[in-house]
Amino acid sequence: MSDLSHKPVADLSEDEARQELERLAKGIATANIAYHQNDAPEITDAEFDALTIRNGEIEEAFPELVRTDTPTGKVGAAPAEGFAKVRHAVPMLSLAKAYTDEDVVDFIERGRRFFQKDEGLEIAFTAEPKIDGLSASLLYEDGVFVRGATRGDGAVGEDITANLRTIADIPHKLKGSGWPRSIEIRGEVYMSYAEFQALKERSAASGGQDYVNPRNTAAGSLRQKDPAVTASRNLQFFAYAWGATTEDPAPTQYDAVQRFAAWGFKISPLMERARSVEELIAHYHRIEEQRAALGYDIDGVVYKVDQLELQRRWGFVTGEPRWAIAHKFPAERATTVIRDIEIQVGRTGTLAPVARLDPVSVGGVTVVNVTLHNEDYIGGRDSNGMPIREGKDIRVGDTVVIQRAGDVIPQIVDVVIEKRLAGAQPYQMPQTCPVCGSPAVREVNEKTGKEDSRRRCTGEMICPAQAVESLRHFVSRGALDIEGLGAENIDLFFNAGLIRSPADIFTLRDRRAEVQRALAERREEQARAREAVSGKARKNVRSVEDRNYEGLDKLFAAIDARRNPELDRFIFALGIRHIGETTAAVLARTFGSIGKLEEAGKEMVKAEDPMSVFPSVDGIGSTVVEALVSFFANQRNVDALDRLLEQVTPQDYVVTISADSVVAGKTVVFTGTLEKMSRSEAKAMAERLGAKVAGSVSAKTDILVAGPGAGSKLKTAQDLGVEVISEDEWFARVGR
Ligand code: IVH
């Protein structure tokens, strides 16, 4: 299968675009969760931006493929469980970004063009640091702080009032007078370096957790269940904006923020008013010069149109104001040496090279590993053969420049060739799997004839690395989610020979004594390790074991509790390539039972054109069909599945159909622009009413609902004599 991630949008087929949108939605969602929910970013800001930009471009080129769960316009992840939800009356927005001076010029030019009819108008701007913390919205009623919330996904945040109250910079009562009767003050909660360092030291002394960076620590501190913990973290707050208010705080951004200061808030001392690009950029550099001395993280400078009237006129795009932009600082860099390149083998057999580095601090975080993606990347080329790092390859012993942008996963941006050791050899990817010895190959995409950039181990289930990873996946969150059977226990039971394939999980109870022994051995080993570190003798192992008998029963109960999984989880758990949670749900809906899916799978294997066996379904393209074929073509997979089905009975997927629905059982296609609801909502509604929603028009289509701008699908429907109705007619028919 080829890597589509570098294929120009214009060259994508519909199927490829769909796959890419799936990949991007997943990537963006994962990154959002890592960043906003778990406070542990996994990709760089620039990588994140690249994903969103590509997603937007594909959506624009293929509007009919926009996903139900499109990441467009979603600012962050949905709020974490545990705190009450707060719907922001005025959404908490994100900011467009500028990376270069030209981007800033463009921003100003866009403004000038927008207001061009307004001759003689002078647009003023504010410039202030972009603080790298968490935004919060503080509601003041009659000058009294009554509720505070996180940004969450921009629309709905979490009520963290009790925690925010512990922050000294947040006044419980506003000072002075003349504040609006009700106003939401917005700004950034952050942790200073000094406070971060002190916390790290306290934690190290008491054997507590390690803290990665101030931003994530501030985020974690705000989400504490116990406000006393938040209070102990000495967080700080800068006010820089506002949300819902009964009246404007002032006619300009600058004066509004000055009033916040008068009301008792801390505001950035580096905020200034400017009237030209030159002034803005000069201020950017002044702030950049002071960056290191500030004592807290900032990652750029925010420019905003000063006059509120102009802000209102210029308005918003999805999730962002047009009238503001964040001019980012360049990413932080450091130099280090590659000591070794190791290969990790993933669930689908992908060989992932990882560079082991001499530990190096980049922007306050120690980096020891960095992913090298694949052999093309190591060789200095991307998957289209275009040079990266000016074509410089990466070798063991090389001195390299590491970059970390916005507190996330580091990457190698350059190789210092002058420091290359004499005799250093180009890195050779192993041709066999380092774990199981099976050949590791680069597959060739049948359609494009191009080699995949990644090498994959062909050992499948013979390969212990793939087997373990598949088992880990099987019990993971979105899959069977078996409590108490995390990655660690899977490794343990796998190595002890207790679990080789998913079915074995469900017979563990029959091998209680062996399970017991494996757990006991690990405890012994851990105790020995602790002893080695602390020098203290072991004590009282007995009582720990007693507790573990109880633990075992719990584990077996948790396993039994998953003997009737939902069909979509079960399909996802199988770990078939290209079948993520969304696709698994589509397959569950389409086939209704695992028996039907297996039947279709086997039929596809025999069919000359597997696509013909497969009903035309929105969200399923040839990639998924090919993945199903290759899964069912492998007898080992079929046997493993059948053995699993002796232990587990997935629930059939039942659609709740309103019996009297006139569209029940009909195949419906939506095309063009829908005006009353989004396409995804329309789709969900049709499905609730028992209709099947397809992505393309064929002779099997019963109804085409065509909105304005309908194109080829409308024509096909007319040619095929399919009934075509408008959105209004659709609603009249389904009774809404
Ligand atoms: S203004 C309508 N000003 O950046 C504009 N945001 O990317 C709303 N941020 O969620 C934001 N410093 O967490 C603004 N001086 C500043 C900021 C700032 C940091 C953060 C904030 C926001 C994010 C947007």
PDB file of C-alpha atoms in Angstrom, residues 386-608:
ATOM      1  CA  MET A 386      12.290  14.593  -3.198  1.00  0.00           C
ATOM      2  CA  PRO A 387      15.290  15.579  -1.072  1.00  0.00           C
ATOM      3  CA  ILE A 388      14.860  16.295   2.626  1.00  0.00           C
ATOM      4  CA  ARG A 389      17.674  17.853   4.710  1.00  0.00           C
ATOM      5  CA  GLU A 390      19.126  18.826   1.307  1.00  0.00           C
ATOM      6  CA  GLY A 391      19.445  15.143   0.571  1.00  0.00           C
ATOM      7  CA  LYS A 392      21.837  14.415   3.451  1.00  0.00           C
ATOM      8  CA  ASP A 393      21.548  10.868   4.748  1.00  0.00           C
ATOM      9  CA  ILE A 394      21.745   9.865   8.393  1.00  0.00           C
ATOM     10  CA  ARG A 395      24.463   7.542   9.703  1.00  0.00           C
ATOM     11  CA  VAL A 396      25.343   6.092  13.069  1.00  0.00           C
ATOM     12  CA  GLY A 397      27.903   8.426  14.672  1.00  0.00           C
ATOM     13  CA  ASP A 398      26.597  11.497  12.836  1.00  0.00           C
ATOM     14  CA  THR A 399      26.270  14.844  14.553  1.00  0.00           C
ATOM     15  CA  VAL A 400      22.734  16.066  13.947  1.00  0.00           C
ATOM     16  CA  VAL A 401      20.603  19.111  14.632  1.00  0.00           C
ATOM     17  CA  ILE A 402      17.429  18.335  16.574  1.00  0.00           C
ATOM     18  CA  GLN A 403      14.426  20.592  16.552  1.00  0.00           C
ATOM     19  CA  ARG A 404      11.490  20.690  18.882  1.00  0.00           C
ATOM     20  CA  ALA A 405       8.673  23.015  18.002  1.00  0.00           C
ATOM     21  CA  GLY A 406       6.042  23.834  20.571  1.00  0.00           C
ATOM     22  CA  ASP A 407       7.000  21.260  23.176  1.00  0.00           C
ATOM     23  CA  VAL A 408       6.440  18.228  21.049  1.00  0.00           C
ATOM     24  CA  ILE A 409       8.169  15.289  19.467  1.00  0.00           C
ATOM     25  CA  PRO A 410      11.601  16.203  18.172  1.00  0.00           C
ATOM     26  CA  GLN A 411      12.916  15.694  14.670  1.00  0.00           C
ATOM     27  CA  ILE A 412      16.266  15.773  12.925  1.00  0.00           C
ATOM     28  CA  VAL A 413      16.455  18.844  10.752  1.00  0.00           C
ATOM     29  CA  ASP A 414      20.072  18.691   9.655  1.00  0.00           C
ATOM     30  CA  VAL A 415      23.180  16.542   9.590  1.00  0.00           C
ATOM     31  CA  VAL A 416      26.522  18.239  10.244  1.00  0.00           C
ATOM     32  CA  ILE A 417      28.451  16.591   7.437  1.00  0.00           C
ATOM     33  CA  GLU A 418      31.761  18.220   8.450  1.00  0.00           C
ATOM     34  CA  LYS A 419      31.645  16.227  11.664  1.00  0.00           C
ATOM     35  CA  ARG A 420      30.913  12.900   9.979  1.00  0.00           C
ATOM     36  CA  LEU A 421      33.371  10.228  11.147  1.00  0.00           C
ATOM     37  CA  ALA A 422      35.807   8.903   8.613  1.00  0.00           C
ATOM     38  CA  GLY A 423      34.614   5.500   7.489  1.00  0.00           C
ATOM     39  CA  ALA A 424      30.981   6.067   8.534  1.00  0.00           C
ATOM     40  CA  GLN A 425      28.835   3.870   6.312  1.00  0.00           C
ATOM     41  CA  PRO A 426      25.377   4.675   4.951  1.00  0.00           C
ATOM     42  CA  TYR A 427      22.757   3.026   7.119  1.00  0.00           C
ATOM     43  CA  GLN A 428      21.343  -0.203   5.725  1.00  0.00           C
ATOM     44  CA  MET A 429      17.855  -1.156   6.737  1.00  0.00           C
ATOM     45  CA  PRO A 430      17.765  -4.847   7.657  1.00  0.00           C
ATOM     46  CA  GLN A 431      16.310  -7.044   4.933  1.00  0.00           C
ATOM     47  CA  THR A 432      15.006  -9.436   7.547  1.00  0.00           C
ATOM     48  CA  CYS A 433      12.924  -8.779  10.621  1.00  0.00           C
ATOM     49  CA  PRO A 434      15.235  -8.267  13.606  1.00  0.00           C
ATOM     50  CA  VAL A 435      12.709 -10.019  15.829  1.00  0.00           C
ATOM     51  CA  CYS A 436      11.661 -13.129  13.890  1.00  0.00           C
ATOM     52  CA  GLY A 437      14.081 -13.298  10.974  1.00  0.00           C
ATOM     53  CA  SER A 438      11.365 -13.374   8.298  1.00  0.00           C
ATOM     54  CA  PRO A 439      12.075 -11.391   5.139  1.00  0.00           C
ATOM     55  CA  ALA A 440      11.259  -7.685   5.546  1.00  0.00           C
ATOM     56  CA  VAL A 441      10.037  -6.229   2.264  1.00  0.00           C
ATOM     57  CA  ARG A 442       8.861  -3.029   0.715  1.00  0.00           C
ATOM     58  CA  GLU A 443       5.495  -3.689  -0.819  1.00  0.00           C
ATOM     59  CA  VAL A 444       4.663  -2.323  -4.223  1.00  0.00           C
ATOM     60  CA  ASN A 445       1.417  -0.467  -4.631  1.00  0.00           C
ATOM     61  CA  GLU A 446      -0.406  -2.152  -7.471  1.00  0.00           C
ATOM     62  CA  LYS A 447      -2.047   0.995  -8.695  1.00  0.00           C
ATOM     63  CA  THR A 448       0.893   3.359  -8.662  1.00  0.00           C
ATOM     64  CA  GLY A 449       3.605   0.747  -9.112  1.00  0.00           C
ATOM     65  CA  LYS A 450       5.523   2.584  -6.409  1.00  0.00           C
ATOM     66  CA  GLU A 451       7.313   0.985  -3.495  1.00  0.00           C
ATOM     67  CA  ASP A 452       6.036   1.682  -0.025  1.00  0.00           C
ATOM     68  CA  SER A 453       8.542   3.739   1.926  1.00  0.00           C
ATOM     69  CA  ARG A 454       8.245   1.384   4.871  1.00  0.00           C
ATOM     70  CA  ARG A 455       9.647  -2.092   5.088  1.00  0.00           C
ATOM     71  CA  ARG A 456       7.378  -4.681   6.614  1.00  0.00           C
ATOM     72  CA  CYS A 457       8.105  -8.001   8.261  1.00  0.00           C
ATOM     73  CA  THR A 458       6.312 -10.749   6.386  1.00  0.00           C
ATOM     74  CA  GLY A 459       6.226 -13.040   9.424  1.00  0.00           C
ATOM     75  CA  GLU A 460       2.756 -11.920  10.548  1.00  0.00           C
ATOM     76  CA  MET A 461       1.704 -14.026  13.498  1.00  0.00           C
ATOM     77  CA  ILE A 462       4.963 -16.001  13.539  1.00  0.00           C
ATOM     78  CA  CYS A 463       6.663 -12.738  14.414  1.00  0.00           C
ATOM     79  CA  PRO A 464       6.574 -12.284  18.173  1.00  0.00           C
ATOM     80  CA  ALA A 465       6.735  -8.507  17.794  1.00  0.00           C
ATOM     81  CA  GLN A 466       3.659  -8.428  15.569  1.00  0.00           C
ATOM     82  CA  ALA A 467       1.853 -10.976  17.681  1.00  0.00           C
ATOM     83  CA  VAL A 468       2.439  -9.013  20.872  1.00  0.00           C
ATOM     84  CA  GLU A 469       1.476  -5.737  19.256  1.00  0.00           C
ATOM     85  CA  SER A 470      -1.720  -7.283  17.861  1.00  0.00           C
ATOM     86  CA  LEU A 471      -2.599  -8.632  21.272  1.00  0.00           C
ATOM     87  CA  ARG A 472      -1.921  -5.266  22.851  1.00  0.00           C
ATOM     88  CA  HIS A 473      -4.184  -3.740  20.248  1.00  0.00           C
ATOM     89  CA  PHE A 474      -6.853  -6.365  20.854  1.00  0.00           C
ATOM     90  CA  VAL A 475      -7.222  -5.380  24.510  1.00  0.00           C
ATOM     91  CA  SER A 476      -6.693  -1.629  24.005  1.00  0.00           C
ATOM     92  CA  ARG A 477      -9.159   1.175  24.715  1.00  0.00           C
ATOM     93  CA  GLY A 478     -11.128   1.389  21.470  1.00  0.00           C
ATOM     94  CA  ALA A 479     -10.973  -2.393  21.015  1.00  0.00           C
ATOM     95  CA  LEU A 480     -12.034  -4.932  23.667  1.00  0.00           C
ATOM     96  CA  ASP A 481     -10.728  -2.692  26.442  1.00  0.00           C
ATOM     97  CA  ILE A 482     -10.169  -5.412  29.014  1.00  0.00           C
ATOM     98  CA  GLU A 483      -9.578  -3.893  32.412  1.00  0.00           C
ATOM     99  CA  GLY A 484      -6.431  -5.108  34.123  1.00  0.00           C
ATOM    100  CA  LEU A 485      -5.029  -6.563  30.922  1.00  0.00           C
ATOM    101  CA  GLY A 486      -2.829  -3.742  29.757  1.00  0.00           C
ATOM    102  CA  ALA A 487       0.264  -3.877  27.578  1.00  0.00           C
ATOM    103  CA  GLU A 488       2.435  -4.985  30.500  1.00  0.00           C
ATOM    104  CA  ASN A 489       0.386  -8.047  31.332  1.00  0.00           C
ATOM    105  CA  ILE A 490       0.034  -8.952  27.685  1.00  0.00           C
ATOM    106  CA  ASP A 491       3.833  -8.921  27.372  1.00  0.00           C
ATOM    107  CA  LEU A 492       4.156 -11.025  30.478  1.00  0.00           C
ATOM    108  CA  PHE A 493       1.606 -13.642  29.435  1.00  0.00           C
ATOM    109  CA  PHE A 494       2.957 -13.709  25.906  1.00  0.00           C
ATOM    110  CA  ASN A 495       6.511 -14.281  27.070  1.00  0.00           C
ATOM    111  CA  ALA A 496       5.312 -16.959  29.471  1.00  0.00           C
ATOM    112  CA  GLY A 497       3.673 -18.694  26.504  1.00  0.00           C
ATOM    113  CA  LEU A 498       0.204 -18.254  28.036  1.00  0.00           C
ATOM    114  CA  ILE A 499      -1.274 -16.125  25.282  1.00  0.00           C
ATOM    115  CA  ARG A 500      -0.324 -16.438  21.628  1.00  0.00           C
ATOM    116  CA  SER A 501      -3.525 -15.378  19.943  1.00  0.00           C
ATOM    117  CA  PRO A 502      -6.612 -13.490  21.155  1.00  0.00           C
ATOM    118  CA  ALA A 503      -8.610 -16.672  21.811  1.00  0.00           C
ATOM    119  CA  ASP A 504      -6.067 -17.660  24.479  1.00  0.00           C
ATOM    120  CA  ILE A 505      -7.047 -14.649  26.547  1.00  0.00           C
ATOM    121  CA  PHE A 506     -10.451 -16.194  27.131  1.00  0.00           C
ATOM    122  CA  THR A 507      -9.053 -19.518  28.331  1.00  0.00           C
ATOM    123  CA  LEU A 508      -6.612 -17.985  30.805  1.00  0.00           C
ATOM    124  CA  ARG A 509      -8.939 -18.894  33.651  1.00  0.00           C
ATOM    125  CA  ASP A 510      -8.378 -22.586  32.847  1.00  0.00           C
ATOM    126  CA  ARG A 511      -4.672 -22.011  33.396  1.00  0.00           C
ATOM    127  CA  ARG A 512      -4.973 -20.185  36.660  1.00  0.00           C
ATOM    128  CA  ALA A 513      -1.957 -21.786  38.291  1.00  0.00           C
ATOM    129  CA  GLU A 514       0.316 -20.829  35.407  1.00  0.00           C
ATOM    130  CA  VAL A 515      -1.003 -17.283  35.347  1.00  0.00           C
ATOM    131  CA  GLN A 516      -0.396 -17.105  39.054  1.00  0.00           C
ATOM    132  CA  ARG A 517       3.146 -18.307  38.590  1.00  0.00           C
ATOM    133  CA  ALA A 518       3.924 -15.791  35.848  1.00  0.00           C
ATOM    134  CA  LEU A 519       2.652 -12.931  37.998  1.00  0.00           C
ATOM    135  CA  ALA A 520       4.582 -14.175  41.017  1.00  0.00           C
ATOM    136  CA  GLU A 521       7.782 -14.409  39.014  1.00  0.00           C
ATOM    137  CA  ARG A 522       7.401 -10.872  37.841  1.00  0.00           C
ATOM    138  CA  ARG A 523       6.828  -9.683  41.386  1.00  0.00           C
ATOM    139  CA  GLU A 524       9.966 -11.471  42.493  1.00  0.00           C
ATOM    140  CA  GLU A 525      11.895  -9.842  39.728  1.00  0.00           C
ATOM    141  CA  GLN A 526      10.552  -6.394  40.521  1.00  0.00           C
ATOM    142  CA  ALA A 527      11.364  -6.881  44.178  1.00  0.00           C
ATOM    143  CA  ARG A 528      14.887  -7.926  43.290  1.00  0.00           C
ATOM    144  CA  ALA A 529      15.260  -4.868  41.096  1.00  0.00           C
ATOM    145  CA  ARG A 530      14.022  -2.592  43.879  1.00  0.00           C
ATOM    146  CA  GLU A 531      16.369  -4.258  46.291  1.00  0.00           C
ATOM    147  CA  ALA A 532      19.266  -3.725  43.931  1.00  0.00           C
ATOM    148  CA  VAL A 533      18.452  -0.020  43.748  1.00  0.00           C
ATOM    149  CA  SER A 534      17.612   0.654  47.376  1.00  0.00           C
ATOM    150  CA  GLY A 535      19.779  -1.930  49.063  1.00  0.00           C
ATOM    151  CA  LYS A 536      16.828  -2.637  51.357  1.00  0.00           C
ATOM    152  CA  ALA A 537      15.786  -6.229  51.922  1.00  0.00           C
ATOM    153  CA  ARG A 538      12.428  -7.502  50.789  1.00  0.00           C
ATOM    154  CA  LYS A 539       9.701  -7.785  53.297  1.00  0.00           C
ATOM    155  CA  ASN A 540       6.449  -9.545  53.598  1.00  0.00           C
ATOM    156  CA  VAL A 541       5.835 -10.800  50.077  1.00  0.00           C
ATOM    157  CA  ARG A 542       3.023 -12.949  51.392  1.00  0.00           C
ATOM    158  CA  SER A 543       0.474 -10.200  51.915  1.00  0.00           C
ATOM    159  CA  VAL A 544       1.089  -8.849  48.432  1.00  0.00           C
ATOM    160  CA  GLU A 545       0.384 -12.280  47.015  1.00  0.00           C
ATOM    161  CA  ASP A 546      -2.867 -12.575  48.929  1.00  0.00           C
ATOM    162  CA  ARG A 547      -4.019  -9.396  47.339  1.00  0.00           C
ATOM    163  CA  ASN A 548      -3.112 -10.792  43.971  1.00  0.00           C
ATOM    164  CA  TYR A 549      -5.435 -13.744  44.284  1.00  0.00           C
ATOM    165  CA  GLU A 550      -8.194 -11.196  44.495  1.00  0.00           C
ATOM    166  CA  GLY A 551      -6.647  -9.369  41.553  1.00  0.00           C
ATOM    167  CA  LEU A 552      -6.691 -12.534  39.484  1.00  0.00           C
ATOM    168  CA  ASP A 553     -10.388 -13.081  40.061  1.00  0.00           C
ATOM    169  CA  LYS A 554     -10.988  -9.507  39.048  1.00  0.00           C
ATOM    170  CA  LEU A 555      -8.941 -10.009  35.894  1.00  0.00           C
ATOM    171  CA  PHE A 556     -10.837 -13.150  34.926  1.00  0.00           C
ATOM    172  CA  ALA A 557     -14.132 -11.380  35.609  1.00  0.00           C
ATOM    173  CA  ALA A 558     -13.043  -8.457  33.413  1.00  0.00           C
ATOM    174  CA  ILE A 559     -12.178 -10.901  30.627  1.00  0.00           C
ATOM    175  CA  ASP A 560     -15.537 -12.654  30.948  1.00  0.00           C
ATOM    176  CA  ALA A 561     -17.288  -9.308  30.854  1.00  0.00           C
ATOM    177  CA  ARG A 562     -16.021  -8.901  27.271  1.00  0.00           C
ATOM    178  CA  ARG A 563     -17.370 -12.130  25.866  1.00  0.00           C
ATOM    179  CA  ASN A 564     -20.167 -10.248  24.118  1.00  0.00           C
ATOM    180  CA  PRO A 565     -18.448  -7.203  22.667  1.00  0.00           C
ATOM    181  CA  GLU A 566     -20.149  -4.675  20.450  1.00  0.00           C
ATOM    182  CA  LEU A 567     -19.587  -5.644  16.841  1.00  0.00           C
ATOM    183  CA  ASP A 568     -17.674  -2.511  15.862  1.00  0.00           C
ATOM    184  CA  ARG A 569     -15.224  -2.873  18.751  1.00  0.00           C
ATOM    185  CA  PHE A 570     -14.726  -6.491  17.871  1.00  0.00           C
ATOM    186  CA  ILE A 571     -13.982  -5.741  14.221  1.00  0.00           C
ATOM    187  CA  PHE A 572     -11.591  -2.981  15.225  1.00  0.00           C
ATOM    188  CA  ALA A 573      -9.931  -5.324  17.738  1.00  0.00           C
ATOM    189  CA  LEU A 574      -9.026  -7.774  14.962  1.00  0.00           C
ATOM    190  CA  GLY A 575      -6.410  -5.263  13.932  1.00  0.00           C
ATOM    191  CA  ILE A 576      -6.939  -5.654  10.208  1.00  0.00           C
ATOM    192  CA  ARG A 577      -4.807  -3.150   8.323  1.00  0.00           C
ATOM    193  CA  HIS A 578      -6.549   0.118   7.414  1.00  0.00           C
ATOM    194  CA  ILE A 579      -9.553  -0.724   9.581  1.00  0.00           C
ATOM    195  CA  GLY A 580      -9.642   1.912  12.267  1.00  0.00           C
ATOM    196  CA  GLU A 581     -12.498   2.598  14.634  1.00  0.00           C
ATOM    197  CA  THR A 582     -14.530   4.561  12.120  1.00  0.00           C
ATOM    198  CA  THR A 583     -14.227   1.995   9.372  1.00  0.00           C
ATOM    199  CA  ALA A 584     -14.964  -0.802  11.833  1.00  0.00           C
ATOM    200  CA  ALA A 585     -18.187   0.965  12.756  1.00  0.00           C
ATOM    201  CA  VAL A 586     -19.130   1.286   9.088  1.00  0.00           C
ATOM    202  CA  LEU A 587     -18.458  -2.423   8.539  1.00  0.00           C
ATOM    203  CA  ALA A 588     -20.519  -3.310  11.618  1.00  0.00           C
ATOM    204  CA  ARG A 589     -23.418  -1.250  10.332  1.00  0.00           C
ATOM    205  CA  THR A 590     -23.091  -2.693   6.840  1.00  0.00           C
ATOM    206  CA  PHE A 591     -22.799  -6.381   7.683  1.00  0.00           C
ATOM    207  CA  GLY A 592     -24.709  -6.507  10.940  1.00  0.00           C
ATOM    208  CA  SER A 593     -22.934  -9.588  12.280  1.00  0.00           C
ATOM    209  CA  ILE A 594     -19.464 -11.074  12.379  1.00  0.00           C
ATOM    210  CA  GLY A 595     -20.757 -14.129  10.528  1.00  0.00           C
ATOM    211  CA  LYS A 596     -21.883 -11.997   7.600  1.00  0.00           C
ATOM    212  CA  LEU A 597     -18.604 -10.114   7.502  1.00  0.00           C
ATOM    213  CA  GLU A 598     -16.603 -13.318   7.535  1.00  0.00           C
ATOM    214  CA  GLU A 599     -18.795 -14.779   4.804  1.00  0.00           C
ATOM    215  CA  ALA A 600     -18.336 -11.686   2.639  1.00  0.00           C
ATOM    216  CA  GLY A 601     -14.620 -11.698   3.359  1.00  0.00           C
ATOM    217  CA  LYS A 602     -14.214 -15.253   2.159  1.00  0.00           C
ATOM    218  CA  GLU A 603     -16.333 -14.545  -0.890  1.00  0.00           C
ATOM    219  CA  MET A 604     -14.160 -11.553  -1.724  1.00  0.00           C
ATOM    220  CA  VAL A 605     -11.073 -13.722  -1.577  1.00  0.00           C
ATOM    221  CA  LYS A 606     -12.567 -15.973  -4.246  1.00  0.00           C
ATOM    222  CA  ALA A 607     -14.023 -13.215  -6.386  1.00  0.00           C
ATOM    223  CA  GLU A 608     -12.179 -11.829  -9.347  1.00  0.00           C
TER     224      GLU A 608
END
